Structure formats: structure tokens, C-alpha cells
Tab-separated table of C-alpha atoms and ligand atoms in Angstrom:
chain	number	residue	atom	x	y	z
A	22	UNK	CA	6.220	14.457	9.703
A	23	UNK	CA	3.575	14.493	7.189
A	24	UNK	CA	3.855	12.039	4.688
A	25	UNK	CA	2.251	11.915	0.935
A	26	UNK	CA	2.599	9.726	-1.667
A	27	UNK	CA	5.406	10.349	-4.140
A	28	UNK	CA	5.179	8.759	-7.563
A	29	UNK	CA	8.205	7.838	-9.725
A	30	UNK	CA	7.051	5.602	-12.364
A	31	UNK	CA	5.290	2.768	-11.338
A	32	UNK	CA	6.739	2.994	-7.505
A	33	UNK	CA	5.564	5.197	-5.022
A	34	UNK	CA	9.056	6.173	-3.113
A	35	UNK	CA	7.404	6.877	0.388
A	36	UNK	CA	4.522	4.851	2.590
A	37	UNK	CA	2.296	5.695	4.759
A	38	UNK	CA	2.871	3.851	8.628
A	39	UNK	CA	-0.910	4.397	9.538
A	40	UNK	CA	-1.885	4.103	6.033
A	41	UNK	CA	0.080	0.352	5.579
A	42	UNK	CA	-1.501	-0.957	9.106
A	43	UNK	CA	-4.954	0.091	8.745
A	44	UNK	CA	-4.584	-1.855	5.137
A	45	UNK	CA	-3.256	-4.947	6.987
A	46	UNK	CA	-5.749	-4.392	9.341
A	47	UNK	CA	-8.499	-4.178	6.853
A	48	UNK	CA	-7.378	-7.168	5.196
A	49	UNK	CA	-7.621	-9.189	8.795
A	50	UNK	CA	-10.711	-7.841	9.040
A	51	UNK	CA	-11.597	-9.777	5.465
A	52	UNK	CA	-10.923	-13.263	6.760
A	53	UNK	CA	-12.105	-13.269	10.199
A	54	UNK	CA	-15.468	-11.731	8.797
A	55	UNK	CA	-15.321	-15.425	6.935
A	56	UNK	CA	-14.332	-17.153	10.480
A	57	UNK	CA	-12.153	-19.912	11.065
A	58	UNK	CA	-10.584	-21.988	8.664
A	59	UNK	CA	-11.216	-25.436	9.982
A	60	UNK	CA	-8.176	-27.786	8.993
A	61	UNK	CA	-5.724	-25.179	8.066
A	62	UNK	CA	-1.787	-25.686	8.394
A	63	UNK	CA	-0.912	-24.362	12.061
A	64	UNK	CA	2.866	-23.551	11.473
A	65	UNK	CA	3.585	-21.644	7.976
A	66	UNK	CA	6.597	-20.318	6.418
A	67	UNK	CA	5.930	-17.169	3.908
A	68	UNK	CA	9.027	-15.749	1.969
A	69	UNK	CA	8.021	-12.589	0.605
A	70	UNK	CA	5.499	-12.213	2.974
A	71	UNK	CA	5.598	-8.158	3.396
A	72	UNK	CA	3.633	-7.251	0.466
A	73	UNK	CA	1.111	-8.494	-2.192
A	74	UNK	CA	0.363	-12.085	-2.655
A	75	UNK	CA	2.467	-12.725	0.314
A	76	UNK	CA	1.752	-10.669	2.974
A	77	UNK	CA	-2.396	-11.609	1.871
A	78	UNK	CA	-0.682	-15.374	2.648
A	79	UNK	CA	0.450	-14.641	5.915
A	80	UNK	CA	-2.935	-12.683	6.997
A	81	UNK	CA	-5.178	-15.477	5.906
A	82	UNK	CA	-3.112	-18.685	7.569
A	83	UNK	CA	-2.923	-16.282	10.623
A	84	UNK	CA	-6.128	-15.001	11.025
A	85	UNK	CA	-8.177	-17.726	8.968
A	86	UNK	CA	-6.422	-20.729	10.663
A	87	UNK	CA	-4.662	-19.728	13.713
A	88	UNK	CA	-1.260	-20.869	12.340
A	89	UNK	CA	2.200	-19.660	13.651
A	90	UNK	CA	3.929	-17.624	10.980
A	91	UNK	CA	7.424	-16.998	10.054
A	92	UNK	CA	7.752	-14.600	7.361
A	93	UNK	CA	10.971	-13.579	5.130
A	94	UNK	CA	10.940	-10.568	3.195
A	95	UNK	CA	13.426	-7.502	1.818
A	96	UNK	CA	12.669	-4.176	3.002
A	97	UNK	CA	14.187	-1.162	3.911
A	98	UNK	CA	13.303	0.350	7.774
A	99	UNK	CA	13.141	4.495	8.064
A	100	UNK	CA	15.736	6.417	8.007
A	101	UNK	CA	15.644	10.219	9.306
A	102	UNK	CA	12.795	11.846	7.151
A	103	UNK	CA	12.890	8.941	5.167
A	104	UNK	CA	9.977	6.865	5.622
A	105	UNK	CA	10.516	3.099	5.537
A	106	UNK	CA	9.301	0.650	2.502
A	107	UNK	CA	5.188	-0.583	2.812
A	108	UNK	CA	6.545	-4.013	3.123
A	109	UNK	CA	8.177	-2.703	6.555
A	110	UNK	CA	5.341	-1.375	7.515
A	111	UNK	CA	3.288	-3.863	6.698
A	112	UNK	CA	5.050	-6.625	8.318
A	113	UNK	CA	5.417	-4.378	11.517
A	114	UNK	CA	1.358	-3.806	11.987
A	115	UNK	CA	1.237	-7.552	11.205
A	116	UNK	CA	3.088	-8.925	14.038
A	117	UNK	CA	1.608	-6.253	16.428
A	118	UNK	CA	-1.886	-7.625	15.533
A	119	UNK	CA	-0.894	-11.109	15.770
A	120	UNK	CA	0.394	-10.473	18.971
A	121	UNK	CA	-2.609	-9.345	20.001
A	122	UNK	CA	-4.339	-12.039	18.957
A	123	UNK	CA	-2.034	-14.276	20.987
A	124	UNK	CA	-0.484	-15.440	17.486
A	125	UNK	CA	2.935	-16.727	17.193
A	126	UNK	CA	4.933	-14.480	14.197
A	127	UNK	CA	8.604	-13.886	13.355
A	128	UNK	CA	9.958	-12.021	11.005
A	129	UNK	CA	13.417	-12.075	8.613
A	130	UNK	CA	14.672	-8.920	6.349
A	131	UNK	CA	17.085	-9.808	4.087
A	132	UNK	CA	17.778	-11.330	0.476
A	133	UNK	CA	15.892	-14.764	0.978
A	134	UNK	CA	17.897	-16.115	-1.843
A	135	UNK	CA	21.031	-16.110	0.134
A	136	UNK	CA	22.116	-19.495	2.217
A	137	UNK	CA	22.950	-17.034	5.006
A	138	UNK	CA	19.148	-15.910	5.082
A	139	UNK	CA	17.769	-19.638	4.774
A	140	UNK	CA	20.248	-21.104	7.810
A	141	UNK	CA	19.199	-18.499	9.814
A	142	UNK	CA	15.285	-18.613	9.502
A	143	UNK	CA	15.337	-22.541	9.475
A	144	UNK	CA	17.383	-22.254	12.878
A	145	UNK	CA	14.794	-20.276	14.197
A	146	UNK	CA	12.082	-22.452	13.029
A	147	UNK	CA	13.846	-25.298	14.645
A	148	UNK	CA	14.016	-23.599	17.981
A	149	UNK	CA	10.965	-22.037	18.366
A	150	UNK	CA	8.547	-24.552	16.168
A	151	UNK	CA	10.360	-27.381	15.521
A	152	UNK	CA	8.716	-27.472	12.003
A	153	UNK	CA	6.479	-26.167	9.159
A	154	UNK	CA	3.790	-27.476	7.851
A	155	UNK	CA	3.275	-25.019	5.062
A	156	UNK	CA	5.664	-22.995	2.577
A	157	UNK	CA	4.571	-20.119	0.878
A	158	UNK	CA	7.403	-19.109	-2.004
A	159	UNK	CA	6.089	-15.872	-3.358
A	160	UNK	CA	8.657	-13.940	-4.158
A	161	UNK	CA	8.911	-11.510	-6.753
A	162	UNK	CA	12.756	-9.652	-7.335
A	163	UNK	CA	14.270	-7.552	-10.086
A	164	UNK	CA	17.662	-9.233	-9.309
A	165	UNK	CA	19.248	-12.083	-7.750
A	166	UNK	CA	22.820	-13.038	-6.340
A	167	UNK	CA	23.217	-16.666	-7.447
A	168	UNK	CA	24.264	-18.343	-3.772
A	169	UNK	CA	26.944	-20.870	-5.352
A	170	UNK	CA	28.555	-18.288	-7.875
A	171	UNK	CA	27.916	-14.982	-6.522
A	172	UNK	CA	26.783	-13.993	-10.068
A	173	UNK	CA	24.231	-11.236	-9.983
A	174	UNK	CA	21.175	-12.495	-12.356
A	175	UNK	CA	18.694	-9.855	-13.695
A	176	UNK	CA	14.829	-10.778	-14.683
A	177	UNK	CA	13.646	-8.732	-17.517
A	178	UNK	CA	10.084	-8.979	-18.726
A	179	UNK	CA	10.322	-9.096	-22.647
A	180	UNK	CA	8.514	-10.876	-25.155
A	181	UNK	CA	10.000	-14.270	-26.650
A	182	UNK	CA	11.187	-14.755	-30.461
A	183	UNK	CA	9.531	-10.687	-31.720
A	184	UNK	CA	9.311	-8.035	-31.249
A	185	UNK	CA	5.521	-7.405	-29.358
A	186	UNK	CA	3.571	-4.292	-29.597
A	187	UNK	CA	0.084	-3.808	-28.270
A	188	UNK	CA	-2.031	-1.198	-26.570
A	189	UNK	CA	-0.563	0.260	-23.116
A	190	UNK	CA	-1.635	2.304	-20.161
A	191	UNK	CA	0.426	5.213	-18.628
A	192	UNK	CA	-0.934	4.758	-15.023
A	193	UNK	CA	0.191	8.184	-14.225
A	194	UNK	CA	-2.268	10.049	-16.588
A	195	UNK	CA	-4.357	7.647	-17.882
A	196	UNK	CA	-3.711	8.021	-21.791
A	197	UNK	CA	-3.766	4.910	-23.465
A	198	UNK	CA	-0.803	4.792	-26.134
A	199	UNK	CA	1.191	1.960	-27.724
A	200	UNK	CA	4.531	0.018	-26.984
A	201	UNK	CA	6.549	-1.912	-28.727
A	202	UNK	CA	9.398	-4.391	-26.713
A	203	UNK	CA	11.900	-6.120	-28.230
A	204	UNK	CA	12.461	-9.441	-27.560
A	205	UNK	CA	14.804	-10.514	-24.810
A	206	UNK	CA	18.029	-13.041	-26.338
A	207	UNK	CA	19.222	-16.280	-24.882
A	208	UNK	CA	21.214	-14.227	-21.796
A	209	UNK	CA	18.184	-12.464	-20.720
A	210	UNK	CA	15.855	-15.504	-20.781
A	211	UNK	CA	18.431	-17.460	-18.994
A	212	UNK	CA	18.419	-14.956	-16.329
A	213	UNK	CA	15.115	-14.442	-15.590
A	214	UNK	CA	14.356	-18.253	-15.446
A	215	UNK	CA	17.124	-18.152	-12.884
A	216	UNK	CA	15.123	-15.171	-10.657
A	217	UNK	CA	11.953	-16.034	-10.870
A	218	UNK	CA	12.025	-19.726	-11.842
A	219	UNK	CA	12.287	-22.939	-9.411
A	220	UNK	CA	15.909	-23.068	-7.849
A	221	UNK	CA	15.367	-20.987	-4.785
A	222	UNK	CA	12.486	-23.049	-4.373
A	223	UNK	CA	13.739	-26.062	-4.719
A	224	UNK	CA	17.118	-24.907	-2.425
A	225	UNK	CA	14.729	-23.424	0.754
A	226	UNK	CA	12.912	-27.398	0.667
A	227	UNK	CA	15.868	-28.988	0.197
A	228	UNK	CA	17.410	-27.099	3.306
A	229	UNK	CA	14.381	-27.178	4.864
A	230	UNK	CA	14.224	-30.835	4.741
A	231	UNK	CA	17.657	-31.561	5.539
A	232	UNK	CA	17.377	-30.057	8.822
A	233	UNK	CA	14.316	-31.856	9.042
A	234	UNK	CA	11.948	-29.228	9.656
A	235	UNK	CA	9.233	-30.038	7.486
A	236	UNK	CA	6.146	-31.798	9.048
A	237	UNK	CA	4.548	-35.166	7.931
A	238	UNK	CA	1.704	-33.969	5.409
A	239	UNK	CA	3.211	-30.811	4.643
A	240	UNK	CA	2.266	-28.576	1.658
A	241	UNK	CA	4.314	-25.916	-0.057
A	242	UNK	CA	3.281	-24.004	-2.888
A	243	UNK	CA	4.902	-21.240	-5.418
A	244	UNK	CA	1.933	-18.708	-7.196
A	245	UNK	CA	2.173	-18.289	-10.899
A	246	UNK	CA	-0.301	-16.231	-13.429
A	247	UNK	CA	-1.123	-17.448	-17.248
A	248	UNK	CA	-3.625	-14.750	-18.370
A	249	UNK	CA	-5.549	-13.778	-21.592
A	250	UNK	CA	-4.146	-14.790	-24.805
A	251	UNK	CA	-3.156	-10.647	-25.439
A	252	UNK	CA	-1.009	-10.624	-23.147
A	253	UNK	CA	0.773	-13.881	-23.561
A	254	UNK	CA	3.689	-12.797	-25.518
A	255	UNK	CA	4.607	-10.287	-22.641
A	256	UNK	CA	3.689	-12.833	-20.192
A	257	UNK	CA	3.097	-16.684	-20.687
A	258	UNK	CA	5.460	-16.488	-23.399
A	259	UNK	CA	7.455	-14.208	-22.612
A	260	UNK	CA	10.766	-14.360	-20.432
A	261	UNK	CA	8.530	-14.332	-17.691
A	262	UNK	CA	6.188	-17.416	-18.415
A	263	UNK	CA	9.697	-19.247	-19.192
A	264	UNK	CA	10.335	-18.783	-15.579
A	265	UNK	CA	7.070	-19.806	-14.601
A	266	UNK	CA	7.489	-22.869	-16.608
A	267	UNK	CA	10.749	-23.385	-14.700
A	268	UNK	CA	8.457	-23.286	-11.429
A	269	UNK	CA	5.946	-25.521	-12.774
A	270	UNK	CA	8.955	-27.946	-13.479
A	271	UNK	CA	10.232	-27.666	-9.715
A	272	UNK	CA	6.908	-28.128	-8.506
A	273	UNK	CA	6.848	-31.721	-10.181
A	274	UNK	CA	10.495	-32.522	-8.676
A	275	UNK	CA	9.010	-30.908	-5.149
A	276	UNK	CA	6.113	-33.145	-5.033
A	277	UNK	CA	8.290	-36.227	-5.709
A	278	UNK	CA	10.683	-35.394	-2.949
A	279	UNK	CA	7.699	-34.493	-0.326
A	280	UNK	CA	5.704	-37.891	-1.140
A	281	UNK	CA	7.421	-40.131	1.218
A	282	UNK	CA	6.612	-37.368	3.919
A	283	UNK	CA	3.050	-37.258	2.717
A	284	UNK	CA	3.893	-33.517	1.591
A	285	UNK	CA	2.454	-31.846	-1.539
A	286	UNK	CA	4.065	-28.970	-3.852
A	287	UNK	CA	1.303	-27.042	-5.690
A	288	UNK	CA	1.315	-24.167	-8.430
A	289	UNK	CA	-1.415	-21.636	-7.786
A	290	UNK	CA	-2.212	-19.673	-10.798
A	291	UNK	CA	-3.437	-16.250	-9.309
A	292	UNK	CA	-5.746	-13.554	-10.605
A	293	UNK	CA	-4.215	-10.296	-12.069
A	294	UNK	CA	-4.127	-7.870	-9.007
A	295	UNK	CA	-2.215	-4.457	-8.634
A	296	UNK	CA	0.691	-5.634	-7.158
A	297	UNK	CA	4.318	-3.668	-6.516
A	298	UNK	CA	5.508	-6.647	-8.816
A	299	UNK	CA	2.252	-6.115	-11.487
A	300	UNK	CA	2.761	-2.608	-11.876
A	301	UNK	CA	6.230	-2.548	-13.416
A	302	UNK	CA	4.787	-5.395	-16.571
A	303	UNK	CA	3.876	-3.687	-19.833
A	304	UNK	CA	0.428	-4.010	-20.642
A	305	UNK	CA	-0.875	-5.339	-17.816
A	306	UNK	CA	-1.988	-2.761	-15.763
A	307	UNK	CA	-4.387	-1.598	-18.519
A	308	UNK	CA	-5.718	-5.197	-18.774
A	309	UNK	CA	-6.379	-4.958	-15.037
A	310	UNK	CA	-7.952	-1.779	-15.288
A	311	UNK	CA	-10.620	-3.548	-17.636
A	312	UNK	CA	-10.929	-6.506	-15.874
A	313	UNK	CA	-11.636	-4.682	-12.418
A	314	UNK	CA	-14.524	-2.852	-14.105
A	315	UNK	CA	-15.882	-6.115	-15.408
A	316	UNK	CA	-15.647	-8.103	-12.213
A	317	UNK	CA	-16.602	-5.663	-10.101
A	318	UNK	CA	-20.067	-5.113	-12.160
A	319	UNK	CA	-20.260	-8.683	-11.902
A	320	UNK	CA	-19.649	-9.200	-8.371
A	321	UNK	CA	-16.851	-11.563	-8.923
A	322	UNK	CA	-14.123	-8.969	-8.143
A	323	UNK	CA	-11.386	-9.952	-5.606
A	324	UNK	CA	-8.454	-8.290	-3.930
A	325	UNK	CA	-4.766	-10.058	-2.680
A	326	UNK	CA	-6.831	-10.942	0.533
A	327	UNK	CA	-9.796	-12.224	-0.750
A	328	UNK	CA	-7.553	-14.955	-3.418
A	329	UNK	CA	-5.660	-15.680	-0.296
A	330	UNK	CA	-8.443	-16.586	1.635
A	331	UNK	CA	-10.464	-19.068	-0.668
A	332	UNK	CA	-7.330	-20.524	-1.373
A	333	UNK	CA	-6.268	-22.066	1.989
A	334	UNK	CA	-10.118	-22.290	3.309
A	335	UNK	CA	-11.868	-23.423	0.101
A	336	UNK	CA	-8.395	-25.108	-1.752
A	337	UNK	CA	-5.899	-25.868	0.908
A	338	UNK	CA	-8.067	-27.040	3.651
A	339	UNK	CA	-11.040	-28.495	2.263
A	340	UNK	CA	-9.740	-31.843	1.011
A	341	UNK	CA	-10.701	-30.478	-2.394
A	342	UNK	CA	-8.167	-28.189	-4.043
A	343	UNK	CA	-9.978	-28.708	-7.632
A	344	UNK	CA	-6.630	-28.855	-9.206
A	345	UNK	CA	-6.970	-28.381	-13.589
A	346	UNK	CA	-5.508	-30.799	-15.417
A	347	UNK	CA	-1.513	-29.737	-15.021
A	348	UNK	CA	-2.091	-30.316	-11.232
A	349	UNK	CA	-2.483	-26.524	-10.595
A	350	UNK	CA	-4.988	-24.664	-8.163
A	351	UNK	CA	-6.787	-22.399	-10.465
A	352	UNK	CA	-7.642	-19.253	-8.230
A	353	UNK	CA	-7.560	-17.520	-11.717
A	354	UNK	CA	-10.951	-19.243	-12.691
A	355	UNK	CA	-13.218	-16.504	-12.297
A	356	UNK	CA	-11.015	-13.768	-13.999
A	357	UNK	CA	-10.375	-16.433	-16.836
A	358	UNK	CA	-14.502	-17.245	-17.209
A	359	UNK	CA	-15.472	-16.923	-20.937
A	360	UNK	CA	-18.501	-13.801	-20.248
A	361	UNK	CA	-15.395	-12.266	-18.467
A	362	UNK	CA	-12.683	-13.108	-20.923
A	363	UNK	CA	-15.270	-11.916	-23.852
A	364	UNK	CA	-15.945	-8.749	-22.451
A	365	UNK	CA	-12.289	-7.974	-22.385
A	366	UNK	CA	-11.639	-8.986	-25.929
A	367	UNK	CA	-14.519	-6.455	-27.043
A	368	UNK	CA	-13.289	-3.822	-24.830
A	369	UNK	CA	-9.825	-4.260	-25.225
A	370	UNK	CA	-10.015	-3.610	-29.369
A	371	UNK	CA	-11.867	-0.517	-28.320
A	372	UNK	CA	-10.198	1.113	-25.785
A	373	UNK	CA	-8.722	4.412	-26.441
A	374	UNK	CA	-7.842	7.436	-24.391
A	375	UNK	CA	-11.350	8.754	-25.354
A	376	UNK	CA	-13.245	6.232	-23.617
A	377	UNK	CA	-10.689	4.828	-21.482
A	378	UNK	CA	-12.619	6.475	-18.475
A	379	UNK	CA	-15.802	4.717	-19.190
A	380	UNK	CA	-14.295	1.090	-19.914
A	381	UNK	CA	-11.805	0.904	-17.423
A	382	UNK	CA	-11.883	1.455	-13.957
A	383	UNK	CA	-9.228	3.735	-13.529
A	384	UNK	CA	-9.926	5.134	-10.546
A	385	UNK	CA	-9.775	1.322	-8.962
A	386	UNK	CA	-6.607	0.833	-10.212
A	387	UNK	CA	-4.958	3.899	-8.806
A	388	UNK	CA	-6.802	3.495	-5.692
A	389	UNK	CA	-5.705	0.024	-5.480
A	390	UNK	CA	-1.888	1.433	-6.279
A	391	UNK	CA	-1.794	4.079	-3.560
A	392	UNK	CA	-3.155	1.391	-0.796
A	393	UNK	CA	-0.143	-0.485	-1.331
A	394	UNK	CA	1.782	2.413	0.004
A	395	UNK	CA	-0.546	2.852	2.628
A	396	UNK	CA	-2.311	5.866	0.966
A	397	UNK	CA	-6.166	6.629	0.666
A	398	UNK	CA	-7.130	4.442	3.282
A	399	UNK	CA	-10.547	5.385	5.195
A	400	UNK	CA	-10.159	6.681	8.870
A	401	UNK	CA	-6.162	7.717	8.267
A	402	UNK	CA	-5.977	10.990	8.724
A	403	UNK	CA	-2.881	12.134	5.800
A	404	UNK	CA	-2.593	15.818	6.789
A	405	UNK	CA	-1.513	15.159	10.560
A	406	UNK	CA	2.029	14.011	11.773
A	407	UNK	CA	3.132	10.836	11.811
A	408	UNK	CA	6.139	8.795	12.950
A	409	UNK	CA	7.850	7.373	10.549
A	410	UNK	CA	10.488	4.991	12.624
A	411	UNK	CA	8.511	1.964	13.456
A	412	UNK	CA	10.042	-1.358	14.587
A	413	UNK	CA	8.719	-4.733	13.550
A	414	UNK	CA	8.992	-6.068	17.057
A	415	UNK	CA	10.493	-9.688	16.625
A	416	UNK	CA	13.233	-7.331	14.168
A	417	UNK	CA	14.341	-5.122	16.859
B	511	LIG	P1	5.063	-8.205	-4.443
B	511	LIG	O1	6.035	-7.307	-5.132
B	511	LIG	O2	3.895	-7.586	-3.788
B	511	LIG	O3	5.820	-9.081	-3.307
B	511	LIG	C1	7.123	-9.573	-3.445
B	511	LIG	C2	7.660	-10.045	-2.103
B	511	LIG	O4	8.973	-10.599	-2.320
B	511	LIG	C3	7.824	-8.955	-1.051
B	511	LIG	O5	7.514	-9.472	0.227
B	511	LIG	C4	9.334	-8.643	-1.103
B	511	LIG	O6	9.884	-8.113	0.102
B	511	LIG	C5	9.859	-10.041	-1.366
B	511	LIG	N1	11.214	-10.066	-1.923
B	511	LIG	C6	11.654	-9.614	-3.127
B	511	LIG	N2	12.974	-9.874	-3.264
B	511	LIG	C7	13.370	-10.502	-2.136
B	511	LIG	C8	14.609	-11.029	-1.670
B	511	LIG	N3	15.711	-10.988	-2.412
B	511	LIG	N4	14.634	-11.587	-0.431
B	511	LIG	C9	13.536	-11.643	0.353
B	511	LIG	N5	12.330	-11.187	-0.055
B	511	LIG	C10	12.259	-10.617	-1.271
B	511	LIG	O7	4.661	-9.287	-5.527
B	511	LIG	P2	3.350	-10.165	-5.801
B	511	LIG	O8	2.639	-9.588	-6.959
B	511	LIG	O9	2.619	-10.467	-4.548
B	511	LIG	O10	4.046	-11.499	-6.362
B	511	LIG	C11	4.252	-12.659	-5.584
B	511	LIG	C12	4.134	-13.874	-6.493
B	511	LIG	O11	2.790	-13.938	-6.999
B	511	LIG	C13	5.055	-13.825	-7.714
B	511	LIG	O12	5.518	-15.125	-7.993
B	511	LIG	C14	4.109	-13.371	-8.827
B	511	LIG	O13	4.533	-13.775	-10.112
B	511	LIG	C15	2.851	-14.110	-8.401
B	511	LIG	N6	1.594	-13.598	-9.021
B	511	LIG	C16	1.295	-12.264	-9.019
B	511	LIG	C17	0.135	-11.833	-9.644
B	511	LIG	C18	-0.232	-10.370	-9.682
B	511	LIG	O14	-1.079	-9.991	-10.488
B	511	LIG	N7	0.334	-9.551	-8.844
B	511	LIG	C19	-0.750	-12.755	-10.232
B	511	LIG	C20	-0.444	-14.117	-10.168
B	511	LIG	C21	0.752	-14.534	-9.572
């Protein structure tokens, strides 16, 4: 069938097959350009590995450093006419490349938060690599089932304390208009901190560790984002950054428990990207749409990939992660540079629908939207058929 994108919101409902592999294959493409990543971990764990921050992860340890991935994710295969989720796709063009590159990959669809999920991926991982030497946690969910109590948490991303109102984007037709979000009470900060804070973390290195599959030396880390100060009561202080603050607290208790193994847990604050996750915060995506236009005039633009890559080859595996003074890899430090940072201030008092077009790069962010769905990707051609039932080969 033919597929084209279909827009709901801030989710596109269908995705591309061709479309998501010539992405991933695009994004391969990235870090072998770089070559090899000399000292890289050989034998990495990625939950949420499909899409986004993840799946860029996966590609770079992969393809930068040769390493033998295992990758955890929850996505939803084709069914009939409809198409599967990006992340399926995604994760099925990855392991047919790294197969071809002689590359050891496995792959896990399910809720990663579950104990059934974590028994069953650290039983493979025993078998078939004995252990890790890497953990990527980068997760991003709507919703969690709490394993011990079955109680089905929420994350909501509201401002702390006030209500916050600011300037806002409608990504589907570009007019810039306001919002105003009330803030979130105890519950709903409670909840979030318990999606998208440190527990699942901490419960995937703790099992991890009991069954002893972690390697001497080995290094997990959790990503994070802090951000401009205009967004900060939507994000850093928001019910979000409570979470993150939860993560930054199980990163401490992480390192602790890996030091007698001569591990290391790390925070990686990440630059703003157009993510699936990204897309659904309030006021962000028009901060991104500014900040692509700046970086990109100023050469300092990256994608997923591109974060992904300097962070194992120039952080990770270079013996000098550069971490600020919290202890946190700052891959954020060339959106968060002052001429940067200024610019945005200037332009983000001034932005209107008017001039939106001419401040913003629009066009980038929507572009950079549709490629997660495996849409306006060069060399795909969109008007001829296309199967939508793939397999992800180590799946079924
Ligand atoms: P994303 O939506 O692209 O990826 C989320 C991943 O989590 C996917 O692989 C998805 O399948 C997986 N997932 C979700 N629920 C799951 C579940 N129950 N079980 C198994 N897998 C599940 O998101 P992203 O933007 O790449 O975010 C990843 C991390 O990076 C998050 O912690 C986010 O806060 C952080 N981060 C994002 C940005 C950004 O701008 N996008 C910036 C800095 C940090």
C-alpha cells in the first residue's frame, strides 16, 4: 500500500518502512563517516532504543565502536493496512544492518518497566553475552505500571507552584499564540517523578547486578535536559525537572553501588532535538524552532545522531568526559553557549506569527518531525507501494 503521513496532534499515526530504514541508515552513515571509536564499550544494553535519543545510542555504540547491542523498546508491529510504529521499523532496519555488518543485536518489545521484561532480557544477556558493559536508560513513557503495586502512574508535564503562560507554537500551522498551564498538585508531581524519575533505573542495575551481568568498569548512564531559563517552569521546574532531579539522585546512589566494580553512572544533559517525546512539551517546540535556525547559521547544529556520537567517542571513550560541576556530561554545551542563548532571548521576545517564518526555522522542525516517521527522506520513493509487515528478525 501507499503510505503518507497522517498527523493527529503532535503524533504522526502511520510510518513509513522505507522511510524509517533509510533514516537509520542515514544516521549509520553519520558515525562511520567519523570512523571507529577507539575504546568504546563492546557489549551495550539500550532500553528505549527504537526511537530518538535511544535508537541514536544504539547506532553510534554499534557502528562507532563495534559493540554488541541489546535493545528494549515498546512498539506496536503492522497490522493489516495498519502500518507498524517508527520505533518498529526502526529497530527492524537496525538489526538487518547490523547483521550485515557482522554485528551482534537483539531486540525486546514490551513495557521495560515490568520485572517480566527485565528477567527476560537479562537471561538473554547472560546466555548469549555473559555481560554488559554499558547501560543506556532512555526511556521516555506517558504512563507506567508500578512493578510491586500494579498501580498505573501517569507523567504530566505542568509547571510547579503557578500557573505558567508564555509564547507557544502550533506545529501544525505555524501560528504562534499563547498558553497558559496550570500547575500540576502533589498527586501529579508524585507521579511523574515515579515515570520518569530514577526507580526503573535503579531496579534494571540492581537486577542487572544481581545476576551478575554487569562487567568490571562498566558505565551506565540516564539522559536528562535543563534548558533556557524560559522554559524552566515547564521544564526544570516543572513536574518534569522534579523527575529529572529524581534521576540525578539515582545516579549518585548508582555510582556508589558500581564503584567496587569500577562502574560509573552518569547524567547526560542533552540538547533540545525533535523528538516523539519533545513534541508533546508546551513551548518547546517553538524554542527548538529558534534554536535550529541559530545553530544551524552557526554551524553548531546537531541531530539525535550527531549528540550520540560525540558522546561515546569524544565523552565516553576518551578518558575525558568533561563532566560540569554536578558530575554531569554536558552534551547541551553548545545549545546552552551565551551568543546562542542571547540570540534566543532577543528573538524569543519578538517572535510573532508575522515573522515567525523568518526567525524560526520552521521548515527544519517539520522536516525533522516527519523523518521520525520515516517521511521526506531523500531517495524513498512515497507514491509507490510498500509493505507494511516487516519483522525485526531476532523478534520473529
Ligand atoms: P523518544 O520518544 O524518541 O524515545 C523513547 C523510547 O522509550 C522509545 O524507544 C520507546 O519505545 C521507549 N519506551 C517508552 N515506554 C516504554 C516502555 N514502557 N517499555 C519499553 N520502552 C519504552 O524519546 P527521546 O526524546 O529520545 O527521550 C529519551 C530520553 O532523552 C528521555 O529521558 C528524555 O527526557 C531525554 N532527553 C530528550 C531530549 C529531547 O529534546 N528530545 C533532550 C534531552 C534529554
Amino acid at each position: 500500500m501507499v503510505v503518507a503521513p497522517k498527523i493527529r496532534g503532535f503524533i504522526c499515526t502511520t510510518a513509513h518502512p522505507e522511510g524509517c530504514a533509510k533514516h537509520v541508515a542515514e544516521q549509520i552513515a553519520v558515525v562511520k563517516n567519523r570512523g571507529p571509536i577507539a575504546n568504546g564499550p563492546k557489549k551495550v544494553l539500550v532500553i528505549g532504543s527504537s526511537t530518538g535519543y535511544g535508537l541514536a545510542s544504539r547506532i553510534a555504540a554499534a557502528f562507532g565502536s563495534n559493540a554488541a547491542t541489546v535493545g528494549v523498546f515498546f512498539e506496536r508491529a503492522s497490522e493489516g493496512d495498519r502500518t507498524a510504529t517508527a520505533g518498529w521499523y526502526n529497530s527492524a532496519a537496525f538489526e538487518r544492518e547490523a547483521a550485515a555488518a557482522g554485528l551482534y543485536s537483539r531486540s525486546f518489545n514490551g513495557d521495560a518497566f515490568s520485572d517480566a521484561m527485565k528477567s527476560e532480557v537479562i537471561a538473554a544477556i547472560k546466555q548469549d553475552l555473559g555481560q554488559v558493559d554499558c547501560v543506556i536508560y532512555s526511556l521516555a513513557s506517558p504512563r507506567r505500571t508500578h512493578p510491586k503495586t500494579d498501580e498505573v502512574l501517569k507523567s504530566v508535564l505542568k509547571p510547579i507552584g503557578e500557573s505558567y503562560t508564555n509564547k507557544n507554537l502550533n506545529t501544525g500551522n505555524g501560528v504562534v499564540n499563547e498558553i497558559t498551564i496550570d500547575p500540576a498538585n502533589e498527586d501529579e508531581i508524585a507521579q511523574t517523578v515515579a515515570v520518569m524519575g530514577g526507580e526503573d533505573w535503579e531496579m534494571w542495575m540492581e537486577a542487572l547486578a544481581s545476576a551478575n551481568a554487569l562487567a568490571p568498569g562498566v558505565q551506565t548512564l540516564a539522559y536528562s535536559y535543563i534548558g533556557p531559563v524560559l522554559t524552566w517552569p515547564i521544564y526544570k521546574n516543572g513536574t518534569i525537572g522534579q523527575a529529572k532531579l529524581d534521576l540525578e539522585r539515582a545516579q549518585k546512589a548508582l555510582d556508589q553501588k558500581l564503584a567496587p566494580l569500577g562502574g560509573k553512572a552518569w547524567i547526560s544533559v542533552n540538547k533540545a532535538l525533535v523528538t516523539q517525546a519533545s513534541s508533546a512539551i508546551p513551548v518547546v517546540p517553538l524554542y527548538i524552532s529558534l534554536l535550529y535556525k541559530i545553530m544551524k547559521a552557526a554551524g553548531s547544529h546537531e541531530e539525535c545522531i550527531e549528540q550520540m556520537d560525540r558522546l561515546f567517542r569524544d565523552r565516553l571513550s576518551s578518558g575525558n568526559p568533561q563532566p560540569d560541576k554536578a558530575g554531569r556530561i554536558r552534551l547541551d554545551d553548545w545549545e546552552m553557549a551565551d551568543g546562542v542563548q542571547n540570540l534566543i532571548s532577543e528573538r524569543w521576545s519578538a517572535v510573532n506569527t508575522e515573522n515567525f517564518a523568518e526567525l524560526a526555522d520552521f521548515a527544519g522542525y517539520q522536516a525533522n518531525f516527519l523523518k521520525l516517521f520515516g517521511f521526506g527522506l531523500d531517495g524513498v520513493d512515497y507514491s509507490a507501494d510498500t509493505d507494511v509487515a516487516v519483522s525485526i528478525p531476532s523478534i520473529s
